[in-house]
Short mmCIF file of C-alpha atoms in Angstrom, two decimals:
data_model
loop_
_atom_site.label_atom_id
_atom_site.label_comp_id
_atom_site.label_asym_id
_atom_site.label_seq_id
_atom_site.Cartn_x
_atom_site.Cartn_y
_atom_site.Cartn_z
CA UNK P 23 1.01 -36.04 -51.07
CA UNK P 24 3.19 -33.10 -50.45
CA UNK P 25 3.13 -30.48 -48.18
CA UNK P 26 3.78 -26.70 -48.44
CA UNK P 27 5.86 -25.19 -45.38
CA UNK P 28 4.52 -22.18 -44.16
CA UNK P 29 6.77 -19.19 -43.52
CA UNK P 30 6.30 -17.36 -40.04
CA UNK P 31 6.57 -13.63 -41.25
CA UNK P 32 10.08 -12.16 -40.34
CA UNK P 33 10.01 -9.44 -37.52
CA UNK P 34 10.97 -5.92 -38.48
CA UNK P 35 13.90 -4.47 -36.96
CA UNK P 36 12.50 -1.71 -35.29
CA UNK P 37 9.61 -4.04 -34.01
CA UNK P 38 12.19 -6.38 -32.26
CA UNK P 39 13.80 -4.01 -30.67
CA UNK P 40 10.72 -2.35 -29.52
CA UNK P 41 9.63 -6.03 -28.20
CA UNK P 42 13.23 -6.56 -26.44
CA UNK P 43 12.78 -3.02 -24.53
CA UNK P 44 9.05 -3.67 -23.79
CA UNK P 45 9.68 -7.09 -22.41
CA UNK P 46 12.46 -5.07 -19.63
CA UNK P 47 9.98 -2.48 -18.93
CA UNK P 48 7.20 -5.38 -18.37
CA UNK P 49 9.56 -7.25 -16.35
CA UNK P 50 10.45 -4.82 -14.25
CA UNK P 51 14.24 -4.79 -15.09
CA UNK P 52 13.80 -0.83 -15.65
CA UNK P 53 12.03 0.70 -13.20
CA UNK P 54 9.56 3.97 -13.68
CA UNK P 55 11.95 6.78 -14.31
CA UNK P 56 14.82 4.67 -15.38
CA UNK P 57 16.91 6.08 -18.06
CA UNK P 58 15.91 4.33 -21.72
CA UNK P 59 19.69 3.99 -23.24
CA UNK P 60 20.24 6.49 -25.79
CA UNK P 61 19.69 6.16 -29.22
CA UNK P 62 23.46 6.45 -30.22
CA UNK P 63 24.07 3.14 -27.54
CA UNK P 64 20.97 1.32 -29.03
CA UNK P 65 22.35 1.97 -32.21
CA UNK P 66 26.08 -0.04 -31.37
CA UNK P 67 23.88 -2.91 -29.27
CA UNK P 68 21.93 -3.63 -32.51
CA UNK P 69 23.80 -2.23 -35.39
CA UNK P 70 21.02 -0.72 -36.71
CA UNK P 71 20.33 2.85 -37.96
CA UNK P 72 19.09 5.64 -36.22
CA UNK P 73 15.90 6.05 -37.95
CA UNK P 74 15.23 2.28 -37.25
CA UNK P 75 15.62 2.95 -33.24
CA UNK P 76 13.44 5.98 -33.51
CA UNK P 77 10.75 4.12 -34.64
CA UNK P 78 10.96 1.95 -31.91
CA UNK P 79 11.40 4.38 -28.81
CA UNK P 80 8.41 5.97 -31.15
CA UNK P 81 5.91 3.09 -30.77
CA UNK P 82 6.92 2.71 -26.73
CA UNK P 83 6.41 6.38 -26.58
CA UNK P 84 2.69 6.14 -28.57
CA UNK P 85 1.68 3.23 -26.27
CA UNK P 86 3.26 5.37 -23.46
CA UNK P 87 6.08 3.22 -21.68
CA UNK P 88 8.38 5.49 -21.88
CA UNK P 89 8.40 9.33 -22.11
CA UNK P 90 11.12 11.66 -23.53
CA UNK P 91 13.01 15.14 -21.92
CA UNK P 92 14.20 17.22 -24.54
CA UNK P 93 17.89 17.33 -23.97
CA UNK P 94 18.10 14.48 -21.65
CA UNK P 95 16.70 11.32 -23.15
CA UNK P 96 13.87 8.89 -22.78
CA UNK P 97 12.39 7.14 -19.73
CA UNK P 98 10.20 4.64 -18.55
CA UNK P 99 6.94 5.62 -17.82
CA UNK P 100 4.67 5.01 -14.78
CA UNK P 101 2.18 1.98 -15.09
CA UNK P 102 -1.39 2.70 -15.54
CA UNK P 103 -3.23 2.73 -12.58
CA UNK P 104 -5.81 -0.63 -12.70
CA UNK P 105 -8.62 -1.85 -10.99
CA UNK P 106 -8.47 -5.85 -10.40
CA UNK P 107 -12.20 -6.82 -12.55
CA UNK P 108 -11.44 -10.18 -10.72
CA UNK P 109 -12.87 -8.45 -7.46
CA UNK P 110 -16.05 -6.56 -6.53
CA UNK P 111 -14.70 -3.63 -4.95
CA UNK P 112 -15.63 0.19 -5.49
CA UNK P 113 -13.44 2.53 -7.47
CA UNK P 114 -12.00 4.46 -4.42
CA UNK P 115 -11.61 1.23 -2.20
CA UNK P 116 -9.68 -0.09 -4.90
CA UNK P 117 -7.43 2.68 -5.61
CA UNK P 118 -6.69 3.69 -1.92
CA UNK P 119 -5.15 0.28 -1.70
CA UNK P 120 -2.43 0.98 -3.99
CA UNK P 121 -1.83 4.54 -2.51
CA UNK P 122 -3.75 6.69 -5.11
CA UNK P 123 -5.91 9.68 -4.67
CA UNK P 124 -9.45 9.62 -5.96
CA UNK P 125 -12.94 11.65 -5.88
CA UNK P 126 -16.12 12.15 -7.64
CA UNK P 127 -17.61 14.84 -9.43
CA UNK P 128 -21.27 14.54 -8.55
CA UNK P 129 -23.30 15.62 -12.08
CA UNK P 130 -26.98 14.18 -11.12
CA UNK P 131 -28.41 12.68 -8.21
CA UNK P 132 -32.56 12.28 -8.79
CA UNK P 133 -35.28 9.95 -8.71
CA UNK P 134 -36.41 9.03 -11.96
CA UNK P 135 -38.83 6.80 -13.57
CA UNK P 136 -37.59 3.29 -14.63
CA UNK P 137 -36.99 2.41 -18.44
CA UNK P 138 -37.36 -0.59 -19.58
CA UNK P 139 -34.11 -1.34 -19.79
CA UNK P 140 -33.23 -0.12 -15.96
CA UNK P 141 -36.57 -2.09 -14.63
CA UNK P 142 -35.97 -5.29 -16.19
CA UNK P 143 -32.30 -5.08 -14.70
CA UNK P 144 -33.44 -4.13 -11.29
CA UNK P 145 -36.82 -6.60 -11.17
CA UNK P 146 -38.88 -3.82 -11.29
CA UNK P 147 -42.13 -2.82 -12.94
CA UNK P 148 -41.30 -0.17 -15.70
CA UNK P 149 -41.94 3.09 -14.36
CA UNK P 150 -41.35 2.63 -10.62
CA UNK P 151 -39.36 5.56 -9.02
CA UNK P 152 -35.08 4.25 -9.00
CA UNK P 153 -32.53 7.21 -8.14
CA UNK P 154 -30.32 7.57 -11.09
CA UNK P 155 -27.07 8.81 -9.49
CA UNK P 156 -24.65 10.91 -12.39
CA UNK P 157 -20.55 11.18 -11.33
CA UNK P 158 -17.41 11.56 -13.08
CA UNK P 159 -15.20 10.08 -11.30
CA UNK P 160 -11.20 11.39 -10.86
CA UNK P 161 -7.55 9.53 -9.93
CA UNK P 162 -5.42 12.42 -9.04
CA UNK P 163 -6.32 15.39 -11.26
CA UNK P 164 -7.68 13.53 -14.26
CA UNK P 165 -11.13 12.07 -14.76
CA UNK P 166 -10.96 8.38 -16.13
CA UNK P 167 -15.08 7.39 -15.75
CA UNK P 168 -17.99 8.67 -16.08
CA UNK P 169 -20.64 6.59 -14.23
CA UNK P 170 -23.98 6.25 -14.74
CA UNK P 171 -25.91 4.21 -11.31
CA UNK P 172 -29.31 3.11 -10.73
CA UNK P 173 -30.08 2.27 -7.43
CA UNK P 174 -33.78 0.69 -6.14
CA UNK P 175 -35.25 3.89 -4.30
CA UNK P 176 -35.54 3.02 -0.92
CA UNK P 177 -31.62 1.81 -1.55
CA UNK P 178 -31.41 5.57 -3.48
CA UNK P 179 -32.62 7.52 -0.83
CA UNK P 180 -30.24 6.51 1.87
CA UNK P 181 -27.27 6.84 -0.45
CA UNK P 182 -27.92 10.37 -1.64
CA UNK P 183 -27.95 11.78 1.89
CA UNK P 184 -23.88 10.52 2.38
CA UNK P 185 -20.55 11.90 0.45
CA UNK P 186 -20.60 10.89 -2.63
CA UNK P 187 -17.79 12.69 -3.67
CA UNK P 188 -15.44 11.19 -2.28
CA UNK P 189 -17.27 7.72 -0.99
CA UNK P 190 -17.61 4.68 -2.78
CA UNK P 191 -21.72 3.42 -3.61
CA UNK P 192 -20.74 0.25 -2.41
CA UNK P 193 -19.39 0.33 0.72
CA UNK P 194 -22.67 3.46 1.90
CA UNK P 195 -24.61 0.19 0.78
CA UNK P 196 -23.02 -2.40 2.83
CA UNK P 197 -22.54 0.35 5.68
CA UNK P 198 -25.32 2.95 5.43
CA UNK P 199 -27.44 0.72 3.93
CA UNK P 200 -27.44 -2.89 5.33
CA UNK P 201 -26.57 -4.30 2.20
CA UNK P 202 -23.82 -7.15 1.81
CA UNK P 203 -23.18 -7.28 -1.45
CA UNK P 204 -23.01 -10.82 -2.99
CA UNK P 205 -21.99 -10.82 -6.45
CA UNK P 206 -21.54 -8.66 -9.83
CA UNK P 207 -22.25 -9.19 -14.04
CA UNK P 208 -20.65 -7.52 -15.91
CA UNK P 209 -20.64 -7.03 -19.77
CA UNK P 210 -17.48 -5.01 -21.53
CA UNK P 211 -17.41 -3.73 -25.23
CA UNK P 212 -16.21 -0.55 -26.67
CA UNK P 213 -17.98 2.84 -27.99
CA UNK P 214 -17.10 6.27 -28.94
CA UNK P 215 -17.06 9.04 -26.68
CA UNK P 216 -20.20 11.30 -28.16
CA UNK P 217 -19.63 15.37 -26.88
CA UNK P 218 -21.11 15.16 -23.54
CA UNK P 219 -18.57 12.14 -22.36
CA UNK P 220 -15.54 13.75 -23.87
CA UNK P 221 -16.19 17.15 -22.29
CA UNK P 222 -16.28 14.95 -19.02
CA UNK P 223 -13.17 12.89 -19.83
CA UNK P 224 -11.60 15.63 -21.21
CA UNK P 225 -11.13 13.74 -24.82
CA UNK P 226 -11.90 14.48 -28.20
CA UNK P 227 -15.21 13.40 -30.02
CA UNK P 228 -15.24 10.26 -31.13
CA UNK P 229 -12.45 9.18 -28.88
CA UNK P 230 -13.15 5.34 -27.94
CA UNK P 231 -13.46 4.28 -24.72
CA UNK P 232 -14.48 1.07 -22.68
CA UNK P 233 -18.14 0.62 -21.94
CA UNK P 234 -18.96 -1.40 -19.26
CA UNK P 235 -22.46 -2.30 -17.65
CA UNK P 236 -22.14 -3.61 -14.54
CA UNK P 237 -25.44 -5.27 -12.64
CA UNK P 238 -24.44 -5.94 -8.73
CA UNK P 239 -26.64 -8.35 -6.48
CA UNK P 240 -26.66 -8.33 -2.79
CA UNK P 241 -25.92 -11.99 -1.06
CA UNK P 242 -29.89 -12.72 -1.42
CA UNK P 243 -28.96 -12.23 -5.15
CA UNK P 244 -31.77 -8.97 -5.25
CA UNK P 245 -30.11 -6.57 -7.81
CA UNK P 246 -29.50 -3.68 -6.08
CA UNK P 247 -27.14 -1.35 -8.58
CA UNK P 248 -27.83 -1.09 -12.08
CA UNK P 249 -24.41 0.89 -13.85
CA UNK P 250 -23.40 2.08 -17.15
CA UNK P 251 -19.54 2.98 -17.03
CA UNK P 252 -17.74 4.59 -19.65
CA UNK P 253 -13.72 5.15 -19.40
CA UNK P 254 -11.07 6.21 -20.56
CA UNK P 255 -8.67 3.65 -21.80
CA UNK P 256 -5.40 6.17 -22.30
CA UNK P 257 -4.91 6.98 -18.10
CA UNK P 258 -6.43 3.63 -16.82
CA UNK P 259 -6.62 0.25 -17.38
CA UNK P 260 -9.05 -2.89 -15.99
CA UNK P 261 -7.26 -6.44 -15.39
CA UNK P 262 -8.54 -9.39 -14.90
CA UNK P 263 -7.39 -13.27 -14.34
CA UNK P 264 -8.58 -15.99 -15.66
CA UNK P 265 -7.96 -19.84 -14.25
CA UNK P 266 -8.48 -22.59 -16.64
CA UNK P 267 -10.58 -25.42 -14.74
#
């Protein structure tokens, strides 16, 4: 019996020196707002051509890592703010740890009749009264979600009389409210922003973003917030760990 090697494809040249600059950006070897070296010294290190380093300060700049000054050069980019999925922790609580600015743009607050969809999620019999809470929600300047809650109404009620623009849901609950929370599911895929989302998130039509529905339980494990979140994946980023048992 023989046997056929196979051959691992070879890497372009532009694509390993992309990979080589990514890895120092990753590792933190160049810090945000570190000077990228210029094309003419990438060109020596590698003896490549200019076109070839182009293309590969042109895919760091696309997947924006680095960012480019007419007249002065390229440099590394800041990180993407993230949000630790690992956690159960509201939007603002998260970012304030890591020193950014948030707030909420407050579209709807009502109480609604239950779907089916909404009911089943929150026990409830189709049709009972939930407050359906609307918000976009900002980091700095830019808006990154749009958030769609549900909330049980006597859980609504209280929740709609605090600050919602600039106060997390879950910690009104565990304050306002009496609610420990206990645990979240959560299911992620991907969609296209349709016109009223990218008008919000300030995208084009069509645009994908990260869905995510999001079904918290307090520590009696009573579902208590029933979300639909839909964000931008170009400004902000979810992480999350995983341990092998």
């Amino acid at each position: 019996m023989t046997f056929t090697s196979l051959r691992l494809p070879t890497p372009t040249l532009h694509g390993r020196i992309r990979e080589e600059l990514r890895e120092r950006i990753l590792s933190g070897a160049w810090q945000p707002h570190d000077r990228v070296p210029s094309e003419s010294a990438l060109m020596a290190q590698y003896g490549v051509s200019r076109i070839t380093v182009r293309q590969a300060l042109g895919d760091l700049e696309s997947a924006r890592m680095i960012f480019k000054v007419p007249g002065k050069g390229a440099f590394v980019a800041e990180a993407k703010p993230f949000q630790e999925l690992g956690r159960l922790q509201g939007f603002a609580e998260a970012m304030g740890e890591r020193g950014h600015e948030t707030f909420n743009r407050v579209l709807r607050c009502e109480t609604v009749a239950a779907d089916d969809t909404v009911a089943d999620r929150l026990r409830l019999a189709p049709g009972t009264p939930v407050t359906h809470i609307r918000r976009v929600r900002y980091l700095g300047r830019e808006p990154v979600s749009v958030d769609h809650t549900w909330l049980p109404a006597e859980l609504g009620e209280r929740v709609v009389r605090e600050d919602l623009a600039t106060r997390d849901i879950f910690l009104i609950l565990e304050n306002e409210g009496a609610t420990p929370l206990g645990h979240a599911d959560l299911a992620l895929g991907a969609t296209v922003a349709d016109a009223e989302i990218a008008t919000q998130l300030g995208v084009s039509v069509g645009s994908p973003v990260l869905h995510i529905e999001r079904l918290t339980s307090d520590r009696e494990g009573r579902p208590i917030d029933f979300e639909h979140l839909y964000c931008r994946s170009d400004s902000f980023q979810y992480r999350l760990r995983l341990q092998r048992r």
